[in-house]
Short mmCIF file of C-alpha atoms and ligand atoms in Angstrom, two decimals:
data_model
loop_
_atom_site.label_atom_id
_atom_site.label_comp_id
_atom_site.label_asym_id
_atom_site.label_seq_id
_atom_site.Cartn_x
_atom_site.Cartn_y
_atom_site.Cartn_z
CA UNK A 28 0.00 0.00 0.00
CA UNK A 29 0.99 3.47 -1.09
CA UNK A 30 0.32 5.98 2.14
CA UNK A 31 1.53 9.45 3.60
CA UNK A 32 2.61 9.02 7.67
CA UNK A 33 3.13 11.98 9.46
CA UNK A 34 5.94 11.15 12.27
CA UNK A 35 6.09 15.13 13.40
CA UNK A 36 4.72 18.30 13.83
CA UNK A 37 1.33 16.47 14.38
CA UNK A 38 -0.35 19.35 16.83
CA UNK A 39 2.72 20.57 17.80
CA UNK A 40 5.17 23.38 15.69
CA UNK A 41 8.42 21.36 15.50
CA UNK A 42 9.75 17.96 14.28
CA UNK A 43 8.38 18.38 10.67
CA UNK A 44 8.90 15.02 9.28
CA UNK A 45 6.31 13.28 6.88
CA UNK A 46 6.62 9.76 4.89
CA UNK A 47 5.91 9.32 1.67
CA UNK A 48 5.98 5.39 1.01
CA UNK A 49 5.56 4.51 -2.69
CA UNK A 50 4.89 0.84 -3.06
CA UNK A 51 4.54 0.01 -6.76
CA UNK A 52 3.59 -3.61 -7.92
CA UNK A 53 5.60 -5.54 -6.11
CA UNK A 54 8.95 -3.46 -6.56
CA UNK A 55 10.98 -2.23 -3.25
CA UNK A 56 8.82 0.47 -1.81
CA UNK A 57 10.61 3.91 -2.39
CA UNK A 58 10.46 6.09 0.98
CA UNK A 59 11.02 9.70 0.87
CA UNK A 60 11.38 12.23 3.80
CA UNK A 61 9.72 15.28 3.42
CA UNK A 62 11.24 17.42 5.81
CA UNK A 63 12.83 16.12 9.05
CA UNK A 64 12.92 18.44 12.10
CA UNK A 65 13.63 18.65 15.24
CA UNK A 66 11.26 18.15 17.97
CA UNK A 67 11.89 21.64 20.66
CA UNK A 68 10.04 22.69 23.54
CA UNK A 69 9.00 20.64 25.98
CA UNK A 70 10.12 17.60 27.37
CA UNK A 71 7.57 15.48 26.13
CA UNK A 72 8.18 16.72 22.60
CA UNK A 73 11.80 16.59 22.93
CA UNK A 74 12.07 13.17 23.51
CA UNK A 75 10.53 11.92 20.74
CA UNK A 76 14.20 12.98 19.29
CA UNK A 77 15.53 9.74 20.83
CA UNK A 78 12.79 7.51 19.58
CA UNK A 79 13.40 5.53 16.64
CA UNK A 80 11.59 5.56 13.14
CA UNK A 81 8.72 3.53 12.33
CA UNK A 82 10.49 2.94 9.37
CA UNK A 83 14.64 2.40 10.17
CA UNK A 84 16.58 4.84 8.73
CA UNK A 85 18.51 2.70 6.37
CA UNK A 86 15.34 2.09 4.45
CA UNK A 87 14.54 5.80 3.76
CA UNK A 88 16.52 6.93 0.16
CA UNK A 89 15.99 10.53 0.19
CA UNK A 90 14.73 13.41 2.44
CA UNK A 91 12.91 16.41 0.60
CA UNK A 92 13.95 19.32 2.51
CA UNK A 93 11.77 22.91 2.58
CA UNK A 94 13.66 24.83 4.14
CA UNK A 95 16.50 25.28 6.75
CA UNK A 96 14.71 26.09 9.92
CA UNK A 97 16.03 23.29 12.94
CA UNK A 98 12.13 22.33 13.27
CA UNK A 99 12.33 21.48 9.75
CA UNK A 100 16.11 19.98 8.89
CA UNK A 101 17.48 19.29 12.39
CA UNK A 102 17.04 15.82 13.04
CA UNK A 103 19.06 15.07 9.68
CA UNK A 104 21.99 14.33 11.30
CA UNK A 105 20.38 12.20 13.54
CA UNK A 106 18.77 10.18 10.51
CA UNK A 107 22.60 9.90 9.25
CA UNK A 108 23.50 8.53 12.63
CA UNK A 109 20.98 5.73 12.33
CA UNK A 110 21.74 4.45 9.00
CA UNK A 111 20.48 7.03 6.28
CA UNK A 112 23.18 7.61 3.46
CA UNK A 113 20.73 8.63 0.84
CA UNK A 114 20.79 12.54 -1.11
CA UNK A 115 19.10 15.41 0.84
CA UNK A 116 17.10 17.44 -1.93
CA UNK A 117 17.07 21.40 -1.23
CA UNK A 118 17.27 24.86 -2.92
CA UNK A 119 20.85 26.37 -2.90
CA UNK A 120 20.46 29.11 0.00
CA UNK A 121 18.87 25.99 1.65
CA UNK A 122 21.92 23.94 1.59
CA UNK A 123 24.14 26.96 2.58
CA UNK A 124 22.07 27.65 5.69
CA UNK A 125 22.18 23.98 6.53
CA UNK A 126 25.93 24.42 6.06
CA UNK A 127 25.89 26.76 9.11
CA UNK A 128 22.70 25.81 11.17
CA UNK A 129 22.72 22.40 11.17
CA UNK A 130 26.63 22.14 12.88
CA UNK A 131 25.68 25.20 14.98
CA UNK A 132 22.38 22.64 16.00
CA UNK A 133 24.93 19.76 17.07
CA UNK A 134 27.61 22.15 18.76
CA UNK A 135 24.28 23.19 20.97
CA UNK A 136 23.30 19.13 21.68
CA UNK A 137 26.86 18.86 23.17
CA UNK A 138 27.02 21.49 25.51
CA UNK A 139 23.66 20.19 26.63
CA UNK A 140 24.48 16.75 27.03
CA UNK A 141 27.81 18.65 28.63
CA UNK A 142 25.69 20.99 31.19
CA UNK A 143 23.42 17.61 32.31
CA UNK A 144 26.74 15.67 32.80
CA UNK A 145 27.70 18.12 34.97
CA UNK A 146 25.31 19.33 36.78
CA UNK A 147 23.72 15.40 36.75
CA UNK A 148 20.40 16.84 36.22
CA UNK A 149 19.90 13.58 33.12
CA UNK A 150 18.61 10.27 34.26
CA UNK A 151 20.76 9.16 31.78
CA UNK A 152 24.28 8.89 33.01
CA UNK A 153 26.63 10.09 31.13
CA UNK A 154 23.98 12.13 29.23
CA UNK A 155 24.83 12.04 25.42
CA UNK A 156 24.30 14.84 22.75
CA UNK A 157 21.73 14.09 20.11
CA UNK A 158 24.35 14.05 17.57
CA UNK A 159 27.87 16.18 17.74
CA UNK A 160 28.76 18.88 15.62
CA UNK A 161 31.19 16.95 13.53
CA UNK A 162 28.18 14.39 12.85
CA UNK A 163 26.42 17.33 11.70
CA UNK A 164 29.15 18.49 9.59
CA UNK A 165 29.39 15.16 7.52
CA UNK A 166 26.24 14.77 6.53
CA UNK A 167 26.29 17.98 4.24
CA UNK A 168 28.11 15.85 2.12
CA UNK A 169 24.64 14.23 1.36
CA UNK A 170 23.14 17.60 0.46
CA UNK A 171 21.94 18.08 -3.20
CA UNK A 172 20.75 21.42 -4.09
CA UNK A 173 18.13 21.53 -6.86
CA UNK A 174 16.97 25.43 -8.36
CA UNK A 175 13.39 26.48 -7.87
CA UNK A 176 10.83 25.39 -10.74
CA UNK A 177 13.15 22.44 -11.74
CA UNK A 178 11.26 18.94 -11.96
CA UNK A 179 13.66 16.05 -10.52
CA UNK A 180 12.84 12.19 -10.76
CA UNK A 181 14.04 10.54 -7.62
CA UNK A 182 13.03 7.44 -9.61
CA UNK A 183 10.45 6.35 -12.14
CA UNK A 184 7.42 6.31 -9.11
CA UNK A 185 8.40 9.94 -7.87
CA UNK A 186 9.70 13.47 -8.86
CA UNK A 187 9.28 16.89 -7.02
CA UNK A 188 9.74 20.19 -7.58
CA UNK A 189 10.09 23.19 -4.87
CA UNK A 190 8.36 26.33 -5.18
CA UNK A 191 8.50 29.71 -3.64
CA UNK A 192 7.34 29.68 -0.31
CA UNK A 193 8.15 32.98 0.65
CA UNK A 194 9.21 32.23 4.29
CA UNK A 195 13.13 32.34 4.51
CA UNK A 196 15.82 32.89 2.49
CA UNK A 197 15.79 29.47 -0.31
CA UNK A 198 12.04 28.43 1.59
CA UNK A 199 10.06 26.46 -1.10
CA UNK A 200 7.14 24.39 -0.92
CA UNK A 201 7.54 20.86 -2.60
CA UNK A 202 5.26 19.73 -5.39
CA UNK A 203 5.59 16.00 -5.06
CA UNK A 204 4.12 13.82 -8.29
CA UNK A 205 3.62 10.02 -7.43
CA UNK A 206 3.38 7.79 -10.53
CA UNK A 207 2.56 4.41 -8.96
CA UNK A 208 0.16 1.57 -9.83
CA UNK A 209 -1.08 3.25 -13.36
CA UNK A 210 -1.93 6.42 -10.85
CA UNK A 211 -0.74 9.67 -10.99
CA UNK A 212 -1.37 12.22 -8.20
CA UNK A 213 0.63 14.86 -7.29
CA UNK A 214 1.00 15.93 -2.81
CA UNK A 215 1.52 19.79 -1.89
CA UNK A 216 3.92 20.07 1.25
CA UNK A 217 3.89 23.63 2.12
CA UNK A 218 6.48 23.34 4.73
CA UNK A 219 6.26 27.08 6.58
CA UNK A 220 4.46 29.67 4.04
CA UNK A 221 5.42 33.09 4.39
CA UNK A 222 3.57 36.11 3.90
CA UNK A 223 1.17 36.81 0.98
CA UNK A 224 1.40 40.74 0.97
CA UNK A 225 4.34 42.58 1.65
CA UNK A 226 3.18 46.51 1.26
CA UNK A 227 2.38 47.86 5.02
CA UNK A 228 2.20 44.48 7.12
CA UNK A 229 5.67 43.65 7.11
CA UNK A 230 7.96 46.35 7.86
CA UNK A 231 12.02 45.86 7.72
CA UNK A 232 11.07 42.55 5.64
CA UNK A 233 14.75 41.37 3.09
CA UNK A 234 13.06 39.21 1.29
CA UNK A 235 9.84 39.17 -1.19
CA UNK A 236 6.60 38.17 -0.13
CA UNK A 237 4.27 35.97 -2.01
CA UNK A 238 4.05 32.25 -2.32
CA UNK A 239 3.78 30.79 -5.59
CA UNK A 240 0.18 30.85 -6.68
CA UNK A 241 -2.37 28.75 -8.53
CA UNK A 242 -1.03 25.65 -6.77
CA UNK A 243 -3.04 22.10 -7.93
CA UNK A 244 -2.58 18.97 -5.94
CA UNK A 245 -4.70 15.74 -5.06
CA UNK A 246 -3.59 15.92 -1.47
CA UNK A 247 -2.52 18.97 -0.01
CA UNK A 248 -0.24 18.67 4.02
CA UNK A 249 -0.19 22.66 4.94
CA UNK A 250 1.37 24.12 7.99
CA UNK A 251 -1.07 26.11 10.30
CA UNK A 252 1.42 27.83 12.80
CA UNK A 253 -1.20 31.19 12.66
CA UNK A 254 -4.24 29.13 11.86
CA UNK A 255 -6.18 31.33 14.91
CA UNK A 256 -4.08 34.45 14.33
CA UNK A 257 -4.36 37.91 12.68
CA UNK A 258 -0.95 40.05 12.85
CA UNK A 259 -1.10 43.33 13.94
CA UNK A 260 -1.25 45.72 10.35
CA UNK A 261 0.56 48.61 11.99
CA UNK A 262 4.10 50.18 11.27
CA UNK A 263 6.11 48.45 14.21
CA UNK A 264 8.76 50.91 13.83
CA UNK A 265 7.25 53.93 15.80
CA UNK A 266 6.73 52.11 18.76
CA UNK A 267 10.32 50.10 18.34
CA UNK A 268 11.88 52.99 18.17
CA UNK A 269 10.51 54.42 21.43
CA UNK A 270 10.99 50.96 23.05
CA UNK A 271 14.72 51.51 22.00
CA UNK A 272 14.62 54.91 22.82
CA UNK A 273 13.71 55.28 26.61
CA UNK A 274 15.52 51.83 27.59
CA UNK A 275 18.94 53.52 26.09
CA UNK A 276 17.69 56.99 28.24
CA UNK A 277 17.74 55.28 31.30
CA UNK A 278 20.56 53.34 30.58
CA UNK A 279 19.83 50.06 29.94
CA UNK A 280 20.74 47.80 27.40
CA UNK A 281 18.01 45.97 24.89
CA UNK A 282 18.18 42.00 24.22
CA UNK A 283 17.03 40.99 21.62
CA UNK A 284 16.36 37.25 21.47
CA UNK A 285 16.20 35.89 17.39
CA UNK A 286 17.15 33.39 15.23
CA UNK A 287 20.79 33.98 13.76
CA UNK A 288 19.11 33.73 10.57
CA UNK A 289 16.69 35.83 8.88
CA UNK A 290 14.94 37.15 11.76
CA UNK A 291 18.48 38.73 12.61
CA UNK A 292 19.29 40.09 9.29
CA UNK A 293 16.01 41.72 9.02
CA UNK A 294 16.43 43.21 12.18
CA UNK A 295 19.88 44.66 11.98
CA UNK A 296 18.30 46.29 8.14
CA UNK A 297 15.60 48.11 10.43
CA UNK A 298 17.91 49.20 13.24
CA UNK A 299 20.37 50.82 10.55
CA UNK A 300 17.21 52.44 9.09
CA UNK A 301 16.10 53.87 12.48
CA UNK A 302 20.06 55.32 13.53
CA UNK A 303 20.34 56.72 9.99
CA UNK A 304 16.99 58.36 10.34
CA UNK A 305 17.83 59.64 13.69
CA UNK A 306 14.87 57.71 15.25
CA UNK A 307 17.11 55.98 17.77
CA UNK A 308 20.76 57.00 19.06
CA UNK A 309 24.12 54.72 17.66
CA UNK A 310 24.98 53.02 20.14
CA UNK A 311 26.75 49.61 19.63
CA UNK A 312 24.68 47.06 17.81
CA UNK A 313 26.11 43.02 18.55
CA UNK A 314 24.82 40.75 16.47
CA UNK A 315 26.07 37.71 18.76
CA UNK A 316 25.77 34.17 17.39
CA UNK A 317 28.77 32.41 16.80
CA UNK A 318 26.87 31.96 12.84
CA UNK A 319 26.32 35.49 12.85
CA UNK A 320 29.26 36.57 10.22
CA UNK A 321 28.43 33.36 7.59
CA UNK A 322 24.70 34.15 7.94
CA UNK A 323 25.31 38.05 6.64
CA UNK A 324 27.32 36.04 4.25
CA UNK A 325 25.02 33.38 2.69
CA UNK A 326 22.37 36.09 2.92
CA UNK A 327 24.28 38.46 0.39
CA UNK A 328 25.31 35.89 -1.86
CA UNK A 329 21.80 35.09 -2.21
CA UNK A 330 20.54 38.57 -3.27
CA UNK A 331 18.02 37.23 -6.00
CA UNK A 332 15.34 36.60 -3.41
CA UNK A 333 15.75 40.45 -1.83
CA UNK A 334 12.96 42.83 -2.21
CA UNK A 335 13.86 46.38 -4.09
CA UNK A 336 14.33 48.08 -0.53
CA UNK A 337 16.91 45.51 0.27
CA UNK A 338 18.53 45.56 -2.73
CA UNK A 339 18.40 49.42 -1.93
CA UNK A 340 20.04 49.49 1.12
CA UNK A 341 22.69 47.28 0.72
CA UNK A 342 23.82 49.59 -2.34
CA UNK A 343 23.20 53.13 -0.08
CA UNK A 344 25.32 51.31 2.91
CA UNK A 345 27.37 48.16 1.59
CA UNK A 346 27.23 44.99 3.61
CA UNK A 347 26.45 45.09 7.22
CA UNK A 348 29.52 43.68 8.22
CA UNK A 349 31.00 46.93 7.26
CA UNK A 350 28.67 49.27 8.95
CA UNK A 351 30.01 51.65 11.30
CA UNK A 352 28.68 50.52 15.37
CA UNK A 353 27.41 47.51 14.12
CA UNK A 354 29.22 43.88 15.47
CA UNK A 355 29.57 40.47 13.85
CA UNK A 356 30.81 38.63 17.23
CA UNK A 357 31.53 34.97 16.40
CA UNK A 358 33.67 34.11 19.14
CA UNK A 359 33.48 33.23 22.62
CA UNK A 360 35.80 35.97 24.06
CA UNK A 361 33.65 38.77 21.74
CA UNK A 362 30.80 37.08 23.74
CA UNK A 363 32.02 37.56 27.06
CA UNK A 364 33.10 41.28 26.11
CA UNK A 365 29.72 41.78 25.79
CA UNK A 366 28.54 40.83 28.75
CA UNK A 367 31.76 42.55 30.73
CA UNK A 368 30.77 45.91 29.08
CA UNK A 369 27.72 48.38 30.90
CA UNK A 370 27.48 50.71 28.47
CA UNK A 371 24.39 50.67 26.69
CA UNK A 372 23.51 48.54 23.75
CA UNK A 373 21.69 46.87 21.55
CA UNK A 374 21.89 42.94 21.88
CA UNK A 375 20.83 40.33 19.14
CA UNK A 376 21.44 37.07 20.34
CA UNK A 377 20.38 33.44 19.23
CA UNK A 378 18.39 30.69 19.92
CA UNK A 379 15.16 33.07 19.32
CA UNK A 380 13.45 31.10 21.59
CA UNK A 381 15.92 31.28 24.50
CA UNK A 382 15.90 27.21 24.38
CA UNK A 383 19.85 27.73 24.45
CA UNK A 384 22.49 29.69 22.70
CA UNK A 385 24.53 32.89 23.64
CA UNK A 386 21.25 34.41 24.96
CA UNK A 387 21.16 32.00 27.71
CA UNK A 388 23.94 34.33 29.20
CA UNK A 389 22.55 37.79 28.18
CA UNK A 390 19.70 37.01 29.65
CA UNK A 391 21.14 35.40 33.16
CA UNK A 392 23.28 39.18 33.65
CA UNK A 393 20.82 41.36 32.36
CA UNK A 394 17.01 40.34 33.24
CA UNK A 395 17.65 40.80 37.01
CA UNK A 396 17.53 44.74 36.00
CA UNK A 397 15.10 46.54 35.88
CA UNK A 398 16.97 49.52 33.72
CA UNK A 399 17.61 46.75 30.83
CA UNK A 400 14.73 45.54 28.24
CA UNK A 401 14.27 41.89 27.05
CA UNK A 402 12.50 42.33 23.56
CA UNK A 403 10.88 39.39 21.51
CA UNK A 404 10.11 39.90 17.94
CA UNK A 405 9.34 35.96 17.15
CA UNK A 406 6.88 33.30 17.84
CA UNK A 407 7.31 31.61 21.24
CA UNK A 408 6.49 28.36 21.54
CA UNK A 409 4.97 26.90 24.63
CA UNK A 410 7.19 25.39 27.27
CA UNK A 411 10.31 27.51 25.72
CA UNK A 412 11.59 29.98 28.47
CA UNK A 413 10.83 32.58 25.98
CA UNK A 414 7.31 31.57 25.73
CA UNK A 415 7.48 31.76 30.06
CA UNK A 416 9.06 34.73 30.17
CA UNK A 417 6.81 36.69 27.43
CA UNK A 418 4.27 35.33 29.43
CA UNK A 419 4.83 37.75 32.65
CA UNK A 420 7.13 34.96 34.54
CA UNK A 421 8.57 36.44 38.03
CA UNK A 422 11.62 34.17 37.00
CA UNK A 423 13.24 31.64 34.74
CA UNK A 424 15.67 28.99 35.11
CA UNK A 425 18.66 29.03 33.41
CA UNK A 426 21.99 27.27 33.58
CA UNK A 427 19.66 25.35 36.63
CA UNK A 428 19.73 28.77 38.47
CA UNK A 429 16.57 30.71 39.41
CA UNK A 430 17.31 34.44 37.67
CA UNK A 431 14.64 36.84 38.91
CA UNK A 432 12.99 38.48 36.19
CA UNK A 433 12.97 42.78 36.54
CA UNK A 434 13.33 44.37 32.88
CA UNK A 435 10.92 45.27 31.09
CA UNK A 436 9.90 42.27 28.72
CA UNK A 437 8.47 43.58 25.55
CA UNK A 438 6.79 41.99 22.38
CA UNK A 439 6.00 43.38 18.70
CA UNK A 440 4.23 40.40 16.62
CA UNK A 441 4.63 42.28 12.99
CA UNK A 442 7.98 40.20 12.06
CA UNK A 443 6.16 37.29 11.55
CA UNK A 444 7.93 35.15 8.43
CA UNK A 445 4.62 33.35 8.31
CA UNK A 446 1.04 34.04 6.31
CA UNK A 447 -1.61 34.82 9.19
CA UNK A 448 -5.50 33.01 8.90
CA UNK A 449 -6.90 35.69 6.83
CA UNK A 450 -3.11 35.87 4.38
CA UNK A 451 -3.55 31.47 4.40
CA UNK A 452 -7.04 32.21 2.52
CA UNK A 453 -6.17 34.26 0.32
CA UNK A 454 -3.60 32.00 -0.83
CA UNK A 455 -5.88 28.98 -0.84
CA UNK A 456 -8.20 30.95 -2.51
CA UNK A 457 -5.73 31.15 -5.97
CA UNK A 458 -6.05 27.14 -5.85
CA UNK A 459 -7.66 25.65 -9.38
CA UNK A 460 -9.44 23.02 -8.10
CA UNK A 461 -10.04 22.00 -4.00
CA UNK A 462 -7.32 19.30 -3.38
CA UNK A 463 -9.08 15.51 -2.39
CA UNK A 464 -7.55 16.08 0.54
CA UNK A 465 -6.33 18.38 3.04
CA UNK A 466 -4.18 17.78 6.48
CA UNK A 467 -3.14 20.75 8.32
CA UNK A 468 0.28 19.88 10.40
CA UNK A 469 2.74 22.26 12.33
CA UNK A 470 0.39 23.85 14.43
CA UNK A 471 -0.94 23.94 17.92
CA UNK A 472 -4.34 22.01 18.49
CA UNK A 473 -6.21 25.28 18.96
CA UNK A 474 -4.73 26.69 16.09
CA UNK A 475 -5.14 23.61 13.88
CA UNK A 476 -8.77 23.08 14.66
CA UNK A 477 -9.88 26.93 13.94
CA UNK A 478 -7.66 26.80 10.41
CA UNK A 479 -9.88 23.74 9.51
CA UNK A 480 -12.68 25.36 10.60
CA UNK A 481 -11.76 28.83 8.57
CA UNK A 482 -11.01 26.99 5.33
CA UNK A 483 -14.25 24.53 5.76
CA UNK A 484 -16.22 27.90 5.87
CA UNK A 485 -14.40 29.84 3.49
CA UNK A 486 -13.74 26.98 0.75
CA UNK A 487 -15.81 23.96 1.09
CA UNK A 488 -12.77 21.56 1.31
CA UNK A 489 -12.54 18.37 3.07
CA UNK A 490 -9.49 19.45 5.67
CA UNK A 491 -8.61 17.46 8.60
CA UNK A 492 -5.88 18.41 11.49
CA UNK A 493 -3.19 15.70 11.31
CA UNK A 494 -2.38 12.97 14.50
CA UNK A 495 0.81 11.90 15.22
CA UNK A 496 2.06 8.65 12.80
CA UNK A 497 -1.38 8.76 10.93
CA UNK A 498 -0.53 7.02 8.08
CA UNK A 499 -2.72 8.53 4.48
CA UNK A 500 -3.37 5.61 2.17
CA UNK A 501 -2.21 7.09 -1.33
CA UNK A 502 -4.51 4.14 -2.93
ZN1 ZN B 3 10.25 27.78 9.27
#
């Protein structure tokens, strides 16, 4: 039997990972990966990274990746550790941000596993990392990068082909056709979908909006991470600016929690934007993720995807690694500068969700002040300390220390790399034909349920939310 299994982001936002198993008259089954995340969050999610495939790895030949997010590509080198030697499938600037965030992903499971070891705070003695970074490194050997638009035949019962997606930098959704059993039907995987409008919704945004449109499928798997949400239309800028502003005044420094890619490039294009139009003060600006330098870097090289302002600014002011007051700190000691210094600045550090990373010390010396302001421009998911302390939490744990929480905490919502409810419909909308199916994944329950309910109203279609290792027939 021919069937879809979805082994991730099934009511939950991380672990993407969905089966396609093509079983064509009597011939090995093919198995293709579409996507293959990492579980994050909480602990119940998380250790689903440890459990083992339905199917073992060995038997998988490819993996179909969307895009680079961790939730999305970072269980790959855990796939390779188990027995997986087949290609990984992804557009260029896909396979160059794997190239930095997937090693960066496995240098974070080892100082994990290190911290439990040594704090003994694992049941599992000695704790292990997930995978290491060196794992990591080797299995971008297995990458494959394949352009937009292009159609590519894994093998005579499957070929895909990855359109724009419009989230990050190389994001593409992947048109799947499956020729098997004198059938042909093509699967939609949307993977994250960005924004459908650019204009006045998303200030500061580098790249261009718009999925591709007029998308056909039989069976369509669609991410619903804003499935009950409607982002705020304003300008975020005046009020970012004042944010900025009166913490600076008073002599605090701003942290600034994001992922080192993307949501950290786009930021650093609106800060220059509000020093050069004298909106907020220069003061130091540290970009501080030990990726920080190589993500400028992959970003620039892959100018094709840039909106006009981008492409604008980067010819008024060159490449932010040059600008004036602005820092690329990739190492350790530049870190710890940081954190030795008082004066008052502006602090990007990774993992957006505070789930680890550099921020995990930014946060530990600066939160207990209440001169200092914590600011979160990304989606928090629940049980990250980011979620907790967005959430109004008196404190937060970190490094298995209580750190009392005193700054100001702070939250715009208008960075959002993904479509809201009302953006989601107008995409789905620009569909030929309804698809036979439709299974909404990568979304909270709550979230899930109202999508289905929104596009059941708004376009007829027979859309369920997916469950955990449901298995599709394809028949
Ligand atoms: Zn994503």
């Amino acid at each position: 039997m021919s069937y879809i299994q979805f082994l991730g982001a099934a009511g939950v936002v991380t672990g993407s990972k969905h089966l396609v198993h093509v079983d064509s008259d009597g011939a090995r089954p093919l198995q293709v990966l579409i996507d293959c995340g990492l579980f994050q969050g909480q602990k119940e999610w998380r250790e689903r990274n440890w459990q083992d495939l339905p199917s073992p790895a060995k038997t998988i030949d490819s993996v179909i990746l969307t895009h680079a997010h961790i939730d999305h590509s970072g269980w790959i080198p855990r796939l390779v550790k188990e027995g997986f030697h087949g290609p990984i499938y992804a557009t260029p600037a896909t396979v160059d941000l794997c190239s930095i965030l997937l090693p960066d992903s496995g240098h974070l499971q080892e100082e994990d596993a290190e911290f439990y070891n040594k704090t003994r705070a694992s049941r599992h003695h000695p704790a292990l990392p997930l995978y290491t970074m060196e794992e990591a490194q080797q299995c971008l050997t297995l990458f494959r990068p394949i352009n937009f638009g292009e159609t590519h035949a894994v093998d005579k019962t499957l070929s895909f082909r990855f359109v724009r997606a419009a989230h990050i930098l190389g994001s593409s959704m992947a048109e799947v056709t499956v020729n098997a059993n004198g059938r042909s039907q093509r699967l939609l995987f949307t993977g994250d979908i960005g924004r459908v409008r650019c204009d006045e919704t998303v200030a500061g945004k580098v790249l261009d909006c718009g999925p591709t449109q007029g998308e056909e499928c039989d069976l369509l798997v669609m991410e619903s991470t804003y499935g009950n949400r409607l982002h705020p239309h304003d300008d975020p800028r005046p009020e970012l600016a004042a944010l900025i502003r009166t913490t600076l005044q008073r002599g605090g420094t701003v942290v600034v929690p994001a992922f080192a890619v993307e949501r950290t490039q786009k930021f650093l294009f609106l800060l220059k934007d509000l020093m050069e139009s004298g909106q907020i003060p220069r003061v130091p600006v540290h970009a501080d993720s030990p990726m920080a330098i190589k993500a400028v870097q992959v970003f620039l090289k892959h100018s094709e995807e840039f909106t006009s302002d981008s492409k604008a600014a980067i010819a008024k002011y060159g490449s932010p690694l040059n600008w004036s007051n602005f820092y690329f700190d990739s190492t350790q000691q530049d870190s710890k500068k940081i954190n030795a210094s008082t004066y008052p600045a502006i602090i990007i550090s990774s993992s957006g969700m505070v789930t680890g990373g550099r921020v995990l010390h930014h946060l530990t010396q600066r939160l207990p002040d209440p001169k200092n302001l914590v600011l979160f421009i990304g989606f928090q998911a629940p049980g990250t300390r980011g979620f907790s302390i967005k959430n109004g939490a008196q404190s937060i744990k970190i490094f298995g220390q209580d750190v009392p929480i005193r700054a100001q905490i702070a939250a715009l919502e208008q960075f959002s790399d993904h479509a809201d409810t009302p953006e989601l419909l107008e995409w789905l909308h620009t569909f030929p034909r309804a698809p036979r199916q439709t299974f909404l994944v990568h979304g909270e329950p709550d979230a899930a349920s109202q999508l289905r309910t929104a596009m059941t109203e708004a376009l007829g279609w027979d859309v369920q939310v997916a469950a955990y290792r449901q298995k599709v027939s394809l028949q």
